[in-house]
Short mmCIF file of N, CA, C and O in Angstrom, two decimals:
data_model
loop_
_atom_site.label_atom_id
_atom_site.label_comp_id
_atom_site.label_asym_id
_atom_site.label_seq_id
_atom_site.Cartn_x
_atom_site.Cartn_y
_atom_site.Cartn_z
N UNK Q 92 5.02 -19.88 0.24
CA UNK Q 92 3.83 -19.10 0.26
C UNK Q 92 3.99 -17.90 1.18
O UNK Q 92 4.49 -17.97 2.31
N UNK Q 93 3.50 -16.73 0.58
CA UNK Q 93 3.62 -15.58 1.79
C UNK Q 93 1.78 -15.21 1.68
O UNK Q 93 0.98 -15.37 0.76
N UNK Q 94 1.63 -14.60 3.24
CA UNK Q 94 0.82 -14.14 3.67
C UNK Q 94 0.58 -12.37 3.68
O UNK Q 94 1.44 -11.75 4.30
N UNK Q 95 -0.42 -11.65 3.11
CA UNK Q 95 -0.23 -10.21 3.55
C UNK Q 95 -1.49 -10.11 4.40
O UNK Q 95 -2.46 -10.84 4.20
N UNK Q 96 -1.45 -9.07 5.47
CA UNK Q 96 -2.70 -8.53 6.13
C UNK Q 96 -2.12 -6.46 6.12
O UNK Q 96 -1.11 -5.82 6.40
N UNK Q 97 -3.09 -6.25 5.78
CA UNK Q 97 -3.05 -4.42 5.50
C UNK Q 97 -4.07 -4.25 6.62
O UNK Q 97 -5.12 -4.90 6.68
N UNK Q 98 -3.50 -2.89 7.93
CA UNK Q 98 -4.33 -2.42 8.50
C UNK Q 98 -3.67 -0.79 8.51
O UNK Q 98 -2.64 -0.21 8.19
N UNK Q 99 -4.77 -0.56 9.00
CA UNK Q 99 -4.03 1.25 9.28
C UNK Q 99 -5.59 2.10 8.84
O UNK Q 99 -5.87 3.17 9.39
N UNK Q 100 -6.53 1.47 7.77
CA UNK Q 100 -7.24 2.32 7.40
C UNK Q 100 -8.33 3.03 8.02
O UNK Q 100 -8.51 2.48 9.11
N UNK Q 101 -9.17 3.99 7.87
CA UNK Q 101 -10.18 4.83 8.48
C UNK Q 101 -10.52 5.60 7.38
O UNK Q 101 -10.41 5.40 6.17
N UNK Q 102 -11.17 6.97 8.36
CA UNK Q 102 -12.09 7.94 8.29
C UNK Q 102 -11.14 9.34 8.30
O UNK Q 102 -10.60 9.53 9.39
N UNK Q 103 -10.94 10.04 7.59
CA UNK Q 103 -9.84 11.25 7.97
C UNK Q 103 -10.90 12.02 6.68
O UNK Q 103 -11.53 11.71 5.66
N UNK Q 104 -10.49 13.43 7.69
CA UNK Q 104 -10.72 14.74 6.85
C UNK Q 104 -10.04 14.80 5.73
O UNK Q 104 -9.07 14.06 5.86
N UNK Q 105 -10.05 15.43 4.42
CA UNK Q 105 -9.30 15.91 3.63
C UNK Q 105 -8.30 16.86 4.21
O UNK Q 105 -8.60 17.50 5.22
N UNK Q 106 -7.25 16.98 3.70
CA UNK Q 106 -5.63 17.19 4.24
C UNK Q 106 -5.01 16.28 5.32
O UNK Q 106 -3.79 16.23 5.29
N UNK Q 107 -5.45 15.75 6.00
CA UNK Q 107 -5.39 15.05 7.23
C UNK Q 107 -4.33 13.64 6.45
O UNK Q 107 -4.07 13.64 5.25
N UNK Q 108 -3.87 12.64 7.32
CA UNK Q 108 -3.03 11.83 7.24
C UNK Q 108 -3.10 10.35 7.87
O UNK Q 108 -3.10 10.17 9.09
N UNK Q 109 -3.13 9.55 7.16
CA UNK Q 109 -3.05 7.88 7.95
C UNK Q 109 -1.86 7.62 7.35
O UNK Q 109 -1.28 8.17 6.41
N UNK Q 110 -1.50 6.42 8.25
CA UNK Q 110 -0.60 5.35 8.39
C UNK Q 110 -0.50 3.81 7.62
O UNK Q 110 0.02 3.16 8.52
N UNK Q 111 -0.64 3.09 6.75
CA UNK Q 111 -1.05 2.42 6.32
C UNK Q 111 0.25 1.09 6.76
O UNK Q 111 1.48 1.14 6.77
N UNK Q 112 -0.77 -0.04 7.12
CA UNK Q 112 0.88 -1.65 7.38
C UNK Q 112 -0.02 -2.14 6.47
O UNK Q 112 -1.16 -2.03 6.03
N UNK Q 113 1.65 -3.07 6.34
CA UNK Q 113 1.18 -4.60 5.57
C UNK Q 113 2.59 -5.43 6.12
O UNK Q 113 3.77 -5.37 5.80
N UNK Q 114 1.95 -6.08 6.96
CA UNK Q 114 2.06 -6.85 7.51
C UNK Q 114 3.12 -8.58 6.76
O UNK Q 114 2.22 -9.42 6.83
N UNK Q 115 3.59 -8.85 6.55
CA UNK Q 115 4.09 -10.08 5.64
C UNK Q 115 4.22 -11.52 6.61
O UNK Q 115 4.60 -11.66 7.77
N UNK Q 116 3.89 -12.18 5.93
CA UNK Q 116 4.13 -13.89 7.38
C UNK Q 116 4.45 -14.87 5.78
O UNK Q 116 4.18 -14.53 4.63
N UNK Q 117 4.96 -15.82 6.16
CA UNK Q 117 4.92 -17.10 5.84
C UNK Q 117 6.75 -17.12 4.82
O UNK Q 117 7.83 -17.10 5.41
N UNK Q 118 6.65 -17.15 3.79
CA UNK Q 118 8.00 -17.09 3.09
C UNK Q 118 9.25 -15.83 2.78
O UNK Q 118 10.16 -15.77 1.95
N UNK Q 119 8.94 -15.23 3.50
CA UNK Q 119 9.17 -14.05 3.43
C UNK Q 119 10.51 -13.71 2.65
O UNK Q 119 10.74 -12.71 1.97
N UNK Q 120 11.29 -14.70 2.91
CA UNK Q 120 12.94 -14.11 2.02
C UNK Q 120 12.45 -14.46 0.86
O UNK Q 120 13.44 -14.52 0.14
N UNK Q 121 11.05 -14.88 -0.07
CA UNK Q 121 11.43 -14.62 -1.41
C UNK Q 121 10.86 -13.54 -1.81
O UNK Q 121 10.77 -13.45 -3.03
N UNK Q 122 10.46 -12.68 -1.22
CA UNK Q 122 9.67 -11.36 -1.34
C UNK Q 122 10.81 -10.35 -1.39
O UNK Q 122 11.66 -10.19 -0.51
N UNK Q 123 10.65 -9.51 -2.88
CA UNK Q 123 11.99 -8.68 -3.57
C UNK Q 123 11.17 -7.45 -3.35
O UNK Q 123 11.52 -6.55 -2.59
N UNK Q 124 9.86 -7.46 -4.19
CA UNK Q 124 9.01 -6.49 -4.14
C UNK Q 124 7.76 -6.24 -3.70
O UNK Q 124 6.94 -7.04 -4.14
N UNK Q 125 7.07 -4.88 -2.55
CA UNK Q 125 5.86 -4.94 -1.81
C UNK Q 125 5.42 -3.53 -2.67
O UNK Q 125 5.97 -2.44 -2.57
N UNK Q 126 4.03 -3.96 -3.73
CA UNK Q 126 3.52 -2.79 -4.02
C UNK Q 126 2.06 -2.37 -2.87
O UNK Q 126 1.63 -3.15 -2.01
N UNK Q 127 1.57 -1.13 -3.13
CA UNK Q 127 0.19 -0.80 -2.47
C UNK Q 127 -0.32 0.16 -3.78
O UNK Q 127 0.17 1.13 -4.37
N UNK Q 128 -2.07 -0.92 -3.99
CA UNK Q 128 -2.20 -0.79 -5.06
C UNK Q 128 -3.95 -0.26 -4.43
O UNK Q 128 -4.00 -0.62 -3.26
N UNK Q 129 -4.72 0.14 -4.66
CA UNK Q 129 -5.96 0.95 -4.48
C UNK Q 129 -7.24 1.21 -5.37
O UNK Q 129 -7.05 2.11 -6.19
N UNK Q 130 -8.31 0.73 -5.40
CA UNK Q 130 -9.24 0.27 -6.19
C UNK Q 130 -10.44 1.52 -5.48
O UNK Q 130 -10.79 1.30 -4.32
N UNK Q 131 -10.97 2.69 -6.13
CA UNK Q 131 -12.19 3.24 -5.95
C UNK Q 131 -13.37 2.54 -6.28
O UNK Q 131 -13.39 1.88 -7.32
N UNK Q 132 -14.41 2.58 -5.52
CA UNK Q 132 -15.78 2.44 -6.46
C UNK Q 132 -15.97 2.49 -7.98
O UNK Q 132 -15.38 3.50 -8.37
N UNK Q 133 -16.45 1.95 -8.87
CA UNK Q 133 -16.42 1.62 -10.49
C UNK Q 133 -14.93 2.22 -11.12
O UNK Q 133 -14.88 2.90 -12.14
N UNK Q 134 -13.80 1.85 -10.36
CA UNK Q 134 -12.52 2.07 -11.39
C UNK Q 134 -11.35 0.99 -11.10
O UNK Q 134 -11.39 0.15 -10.21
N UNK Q 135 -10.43 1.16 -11.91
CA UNK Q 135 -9.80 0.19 -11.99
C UNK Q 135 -8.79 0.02 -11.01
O UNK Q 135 -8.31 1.07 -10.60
N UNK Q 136 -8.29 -1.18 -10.46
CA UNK Q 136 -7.06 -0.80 -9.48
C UNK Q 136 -5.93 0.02 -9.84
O UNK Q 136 -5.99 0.57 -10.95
N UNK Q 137 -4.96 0.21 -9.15
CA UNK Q 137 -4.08 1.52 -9.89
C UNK Q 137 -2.77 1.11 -8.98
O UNK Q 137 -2.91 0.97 -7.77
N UNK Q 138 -1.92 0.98 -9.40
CA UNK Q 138 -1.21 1.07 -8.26
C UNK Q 138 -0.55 2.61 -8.05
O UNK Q 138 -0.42 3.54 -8.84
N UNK Q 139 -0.20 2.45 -6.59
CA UNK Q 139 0.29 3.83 -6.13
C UNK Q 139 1.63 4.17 -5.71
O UNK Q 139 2.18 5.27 -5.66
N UNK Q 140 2.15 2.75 -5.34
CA UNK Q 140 3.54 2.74 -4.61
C UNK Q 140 4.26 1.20 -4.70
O UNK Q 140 3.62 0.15 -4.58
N UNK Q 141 5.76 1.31 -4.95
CA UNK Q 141 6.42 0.27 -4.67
C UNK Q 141 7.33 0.58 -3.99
O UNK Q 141 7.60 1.78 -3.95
N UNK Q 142 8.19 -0.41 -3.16
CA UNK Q 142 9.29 -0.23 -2.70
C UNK Q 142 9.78 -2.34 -3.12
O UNK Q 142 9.13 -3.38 -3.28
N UNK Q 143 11.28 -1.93 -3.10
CA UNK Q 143 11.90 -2.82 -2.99
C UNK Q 143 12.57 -3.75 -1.49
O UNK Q 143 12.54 -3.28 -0.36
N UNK Q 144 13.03 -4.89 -1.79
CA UNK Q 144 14.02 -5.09 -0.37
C UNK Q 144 15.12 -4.54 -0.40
O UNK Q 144 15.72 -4.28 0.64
N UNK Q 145 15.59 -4.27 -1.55
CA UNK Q 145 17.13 -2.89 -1.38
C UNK Q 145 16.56 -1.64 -1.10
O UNK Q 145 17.44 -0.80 -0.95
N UNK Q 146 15.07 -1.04 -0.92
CA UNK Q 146 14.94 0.06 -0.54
C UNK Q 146 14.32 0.59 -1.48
O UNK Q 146 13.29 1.11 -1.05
N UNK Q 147 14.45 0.71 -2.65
CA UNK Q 147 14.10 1.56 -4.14
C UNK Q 147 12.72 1.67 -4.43
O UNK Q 147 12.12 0.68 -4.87
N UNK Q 148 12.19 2.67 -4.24
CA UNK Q 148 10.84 3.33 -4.24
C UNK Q 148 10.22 3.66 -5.31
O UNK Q 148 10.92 4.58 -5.74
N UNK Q 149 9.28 3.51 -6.10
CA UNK Q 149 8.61 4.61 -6.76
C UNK Q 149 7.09 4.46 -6.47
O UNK Q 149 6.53 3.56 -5.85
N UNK Q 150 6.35 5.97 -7.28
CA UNK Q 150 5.45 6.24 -7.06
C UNK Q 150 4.46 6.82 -8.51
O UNK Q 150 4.77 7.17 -9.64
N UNK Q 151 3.14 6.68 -7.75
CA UNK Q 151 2.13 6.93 -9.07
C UNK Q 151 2.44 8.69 -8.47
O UNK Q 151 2.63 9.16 -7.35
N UNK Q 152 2.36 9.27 -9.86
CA UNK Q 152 2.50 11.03 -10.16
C UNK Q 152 1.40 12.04 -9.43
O UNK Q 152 1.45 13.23 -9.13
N UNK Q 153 0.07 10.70 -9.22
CA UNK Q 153 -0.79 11.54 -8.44
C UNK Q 153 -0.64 11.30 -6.68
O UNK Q 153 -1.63 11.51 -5.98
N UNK Q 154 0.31 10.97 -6.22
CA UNK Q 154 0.63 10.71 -4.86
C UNK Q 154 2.31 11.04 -4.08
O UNK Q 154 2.87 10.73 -3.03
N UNK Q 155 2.69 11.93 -5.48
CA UNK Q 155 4.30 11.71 -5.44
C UNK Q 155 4.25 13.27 -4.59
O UNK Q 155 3.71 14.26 -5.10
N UNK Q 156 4.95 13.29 -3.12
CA UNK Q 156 5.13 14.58 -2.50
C UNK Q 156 4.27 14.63 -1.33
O UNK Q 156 4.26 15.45 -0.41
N UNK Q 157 3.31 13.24 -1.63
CA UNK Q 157 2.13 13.43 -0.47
C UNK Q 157 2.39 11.85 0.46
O UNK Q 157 2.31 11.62 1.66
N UNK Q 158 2.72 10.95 -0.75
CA UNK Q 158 3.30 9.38 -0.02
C UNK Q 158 4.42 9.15 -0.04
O UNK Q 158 5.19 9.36 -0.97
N UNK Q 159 4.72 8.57 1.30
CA UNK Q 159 6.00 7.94 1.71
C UNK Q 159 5.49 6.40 2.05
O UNK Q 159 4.86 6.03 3.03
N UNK Q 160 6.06 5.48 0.70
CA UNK Q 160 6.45 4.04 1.23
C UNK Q 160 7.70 3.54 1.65
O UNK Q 160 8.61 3.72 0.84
N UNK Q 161 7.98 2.99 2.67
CA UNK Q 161 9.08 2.79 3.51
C UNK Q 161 8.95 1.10 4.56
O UNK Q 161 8.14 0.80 5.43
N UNK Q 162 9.74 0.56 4.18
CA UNK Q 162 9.48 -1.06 5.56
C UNK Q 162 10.45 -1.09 6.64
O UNK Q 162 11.30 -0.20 6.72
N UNK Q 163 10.41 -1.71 7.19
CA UNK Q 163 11.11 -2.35 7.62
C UNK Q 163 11.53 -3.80 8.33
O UNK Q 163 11.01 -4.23 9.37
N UNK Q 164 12.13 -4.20 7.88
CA UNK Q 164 13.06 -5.67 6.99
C UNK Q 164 13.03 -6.35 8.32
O UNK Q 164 12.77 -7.52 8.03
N UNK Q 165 13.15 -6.26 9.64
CA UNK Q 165 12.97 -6.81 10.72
C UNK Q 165 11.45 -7.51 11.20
O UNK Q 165 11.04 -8.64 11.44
N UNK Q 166 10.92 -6.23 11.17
CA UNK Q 166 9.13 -6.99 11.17
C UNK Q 166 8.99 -7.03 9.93
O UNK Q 166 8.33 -6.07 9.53
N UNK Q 167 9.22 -7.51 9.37
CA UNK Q 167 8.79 -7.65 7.59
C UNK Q 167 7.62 -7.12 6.66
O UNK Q 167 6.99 -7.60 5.71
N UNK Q 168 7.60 -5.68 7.48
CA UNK Q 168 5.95 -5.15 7.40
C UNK Q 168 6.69 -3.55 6.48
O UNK Q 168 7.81 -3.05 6.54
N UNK Q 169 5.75 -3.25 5.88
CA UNK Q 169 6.07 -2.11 4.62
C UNK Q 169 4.19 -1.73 4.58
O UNK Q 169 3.11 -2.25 4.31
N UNK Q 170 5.12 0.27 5.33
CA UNK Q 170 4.30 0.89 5.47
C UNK Q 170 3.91 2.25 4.29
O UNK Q 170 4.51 2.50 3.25
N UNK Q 171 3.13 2.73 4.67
CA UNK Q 171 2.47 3.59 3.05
C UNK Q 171 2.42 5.00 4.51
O UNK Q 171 1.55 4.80 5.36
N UNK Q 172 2.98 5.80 4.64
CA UNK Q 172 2.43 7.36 4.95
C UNK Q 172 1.43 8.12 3.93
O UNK Q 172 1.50 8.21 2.70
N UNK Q 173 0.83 8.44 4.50
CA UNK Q 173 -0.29 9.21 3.19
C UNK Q 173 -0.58 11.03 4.04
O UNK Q 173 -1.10 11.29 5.13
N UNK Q 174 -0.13 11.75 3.25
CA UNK Q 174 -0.50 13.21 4.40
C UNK Q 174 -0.86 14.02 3.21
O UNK Q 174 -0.44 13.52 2.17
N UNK Q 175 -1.44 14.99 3.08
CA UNK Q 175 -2.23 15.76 2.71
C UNK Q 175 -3.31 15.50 1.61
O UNK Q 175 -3.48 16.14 0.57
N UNK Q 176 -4.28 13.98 2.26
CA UNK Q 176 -5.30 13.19 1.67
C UNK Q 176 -6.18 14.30 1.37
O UNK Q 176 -6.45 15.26 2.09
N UNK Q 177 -6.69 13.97 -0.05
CA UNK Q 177 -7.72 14.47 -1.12
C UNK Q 177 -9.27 13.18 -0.86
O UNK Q 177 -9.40 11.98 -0.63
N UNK Q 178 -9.69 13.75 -0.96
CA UNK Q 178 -11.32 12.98 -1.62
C UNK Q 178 -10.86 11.68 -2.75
O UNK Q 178 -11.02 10.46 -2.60
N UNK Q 179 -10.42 12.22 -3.59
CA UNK Q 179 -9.93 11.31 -4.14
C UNK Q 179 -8.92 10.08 -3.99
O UNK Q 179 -9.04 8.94 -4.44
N UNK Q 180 -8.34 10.38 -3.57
CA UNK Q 180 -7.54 9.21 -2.31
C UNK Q 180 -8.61 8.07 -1.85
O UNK Q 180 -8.15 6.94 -1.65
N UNK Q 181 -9.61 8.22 -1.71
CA UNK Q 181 -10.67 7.35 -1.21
C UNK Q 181 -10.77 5.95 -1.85
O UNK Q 181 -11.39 5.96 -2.91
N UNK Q 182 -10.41 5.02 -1.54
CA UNK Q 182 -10.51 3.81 -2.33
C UNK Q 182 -10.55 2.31 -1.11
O UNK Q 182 -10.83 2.55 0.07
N UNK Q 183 -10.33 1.29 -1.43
CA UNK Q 183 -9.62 0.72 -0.33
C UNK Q 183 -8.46 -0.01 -1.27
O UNK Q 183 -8.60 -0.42 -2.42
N UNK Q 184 -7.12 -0.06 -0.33
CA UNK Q 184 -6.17 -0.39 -0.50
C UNK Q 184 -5.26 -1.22 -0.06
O UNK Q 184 -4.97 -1.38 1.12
N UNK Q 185 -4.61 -1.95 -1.30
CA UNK Q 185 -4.07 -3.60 -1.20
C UNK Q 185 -2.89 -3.47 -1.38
O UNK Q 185 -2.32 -2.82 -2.26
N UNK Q 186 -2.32 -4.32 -0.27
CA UNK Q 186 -0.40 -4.30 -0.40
C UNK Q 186 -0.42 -5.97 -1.49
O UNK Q 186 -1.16 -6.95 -1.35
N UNK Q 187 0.51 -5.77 -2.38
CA UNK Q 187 0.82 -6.98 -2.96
C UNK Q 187 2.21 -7.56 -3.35
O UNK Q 187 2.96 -6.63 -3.66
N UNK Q 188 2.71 -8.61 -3.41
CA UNK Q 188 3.80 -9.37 -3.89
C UNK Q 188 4.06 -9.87 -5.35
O UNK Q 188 2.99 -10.26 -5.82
N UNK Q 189 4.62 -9.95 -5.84
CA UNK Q 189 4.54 -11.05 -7.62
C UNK Q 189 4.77 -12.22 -6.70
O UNK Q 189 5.88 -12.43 -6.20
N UNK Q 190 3.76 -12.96 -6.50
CA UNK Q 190 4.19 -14.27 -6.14
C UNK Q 190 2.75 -15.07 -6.02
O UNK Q 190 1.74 -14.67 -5.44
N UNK Q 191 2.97 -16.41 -6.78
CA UNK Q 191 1.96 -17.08 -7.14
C UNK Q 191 1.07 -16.61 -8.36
O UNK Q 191 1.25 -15.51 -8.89
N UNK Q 192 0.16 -17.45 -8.76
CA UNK Q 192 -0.72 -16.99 -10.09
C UNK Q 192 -1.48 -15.81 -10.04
O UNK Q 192 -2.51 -15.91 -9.39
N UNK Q 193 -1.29 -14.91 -10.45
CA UNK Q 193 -2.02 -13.55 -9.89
C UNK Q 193 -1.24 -12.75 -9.39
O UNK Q 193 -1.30 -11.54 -9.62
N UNK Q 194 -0.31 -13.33 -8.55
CA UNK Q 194 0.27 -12.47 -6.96
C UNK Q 194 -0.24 -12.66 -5.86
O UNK Q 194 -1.44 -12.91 -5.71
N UNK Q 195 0.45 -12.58 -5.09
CA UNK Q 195 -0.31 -12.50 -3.23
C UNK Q 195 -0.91 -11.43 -2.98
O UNK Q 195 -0.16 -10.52 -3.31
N UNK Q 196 -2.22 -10.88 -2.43
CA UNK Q 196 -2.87 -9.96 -2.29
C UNK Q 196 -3.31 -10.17 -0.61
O UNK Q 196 -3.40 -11.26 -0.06
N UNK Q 197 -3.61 -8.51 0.17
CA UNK Q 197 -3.81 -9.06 1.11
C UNK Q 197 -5.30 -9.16 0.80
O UNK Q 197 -5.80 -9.64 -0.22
N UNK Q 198 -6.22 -8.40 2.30
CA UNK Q 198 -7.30 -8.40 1.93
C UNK Q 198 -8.19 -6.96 2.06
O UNK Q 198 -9.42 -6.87 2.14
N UNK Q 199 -7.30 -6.00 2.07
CA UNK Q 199 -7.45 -4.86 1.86
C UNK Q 199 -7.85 -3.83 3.17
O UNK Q 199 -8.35 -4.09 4.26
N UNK Q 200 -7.45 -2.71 2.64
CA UNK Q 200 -7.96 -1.82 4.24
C UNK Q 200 -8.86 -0.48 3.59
O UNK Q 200 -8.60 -0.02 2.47
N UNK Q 201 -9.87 0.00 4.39
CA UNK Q 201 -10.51 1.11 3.51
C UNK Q 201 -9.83 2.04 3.72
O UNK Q 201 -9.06 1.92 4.68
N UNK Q 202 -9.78 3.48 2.85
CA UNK Q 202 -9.39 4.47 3.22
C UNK Q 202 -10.33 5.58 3.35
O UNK Q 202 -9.47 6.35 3.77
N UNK Q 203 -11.45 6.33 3.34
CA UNK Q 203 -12.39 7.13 3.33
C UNK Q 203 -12.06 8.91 3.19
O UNK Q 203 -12.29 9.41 4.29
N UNK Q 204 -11.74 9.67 2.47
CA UNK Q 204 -11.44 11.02 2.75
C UNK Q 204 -12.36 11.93 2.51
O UNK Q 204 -12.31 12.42 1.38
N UNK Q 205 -13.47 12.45 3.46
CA UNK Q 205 -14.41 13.96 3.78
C UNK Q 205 -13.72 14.65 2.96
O UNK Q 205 -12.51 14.49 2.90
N UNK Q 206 -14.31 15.48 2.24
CA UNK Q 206 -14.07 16.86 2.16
C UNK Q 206 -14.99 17.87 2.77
O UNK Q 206 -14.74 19.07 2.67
#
């Protein structure tokens, strides 16, 4: 069984920048892949970012140039950079695993972006 907890989120201006963790505990060497996936008010989750444990990244087209997902394998925590946040960016957002019925989900962090 693995555990996620996501913190990092707030309140930021539009253009402005957070930090996003996710945190991993419990089984951790069977965890290959950590996505961060982001749910607005009445829409569907989306995901935005994966990275692998070999490193291998990709990204949703509306975040590609603005997010950097990156971990590291020691604290077993895989972080999301987010810099030149839009309004739309606004959602709250969930790091997840393929593991178990559903997947492991954490329990989410808000993100809020002013314009």
């Amino acid at each position: 069984q693995v555990q996620l907890v996501e913190s990092g989120g707030g309140l930021v201006q539009a253009g402005g920048s957070l930090r996003l963790s996710c945190a991993a505990s419990g089984s951790i060497y069977s965890i290959n892949v950590i996505n961060w996936y982001r749910q607005a008010p009445g829409k569907q989750r989306e995901l935005v970012a994966a990275i692998t444990r070999g490193g291998s990244t990709n990204y949703a087209d509306s975040v590609k140039g603005r997010f950097t997902i990156s971990r590291d394998n020691a604290k077993a925590t895989v972080f999301l950079q987010m810099n030149a946040l839009k309004s739309e960016d606004t959602a709250v957002y969930y790091c997840n695993t393929p593991q178990g019925p559903g997947g492991t989900w954490g329990q989410g962090t808000q993100v809020t972006v002013s314009s």
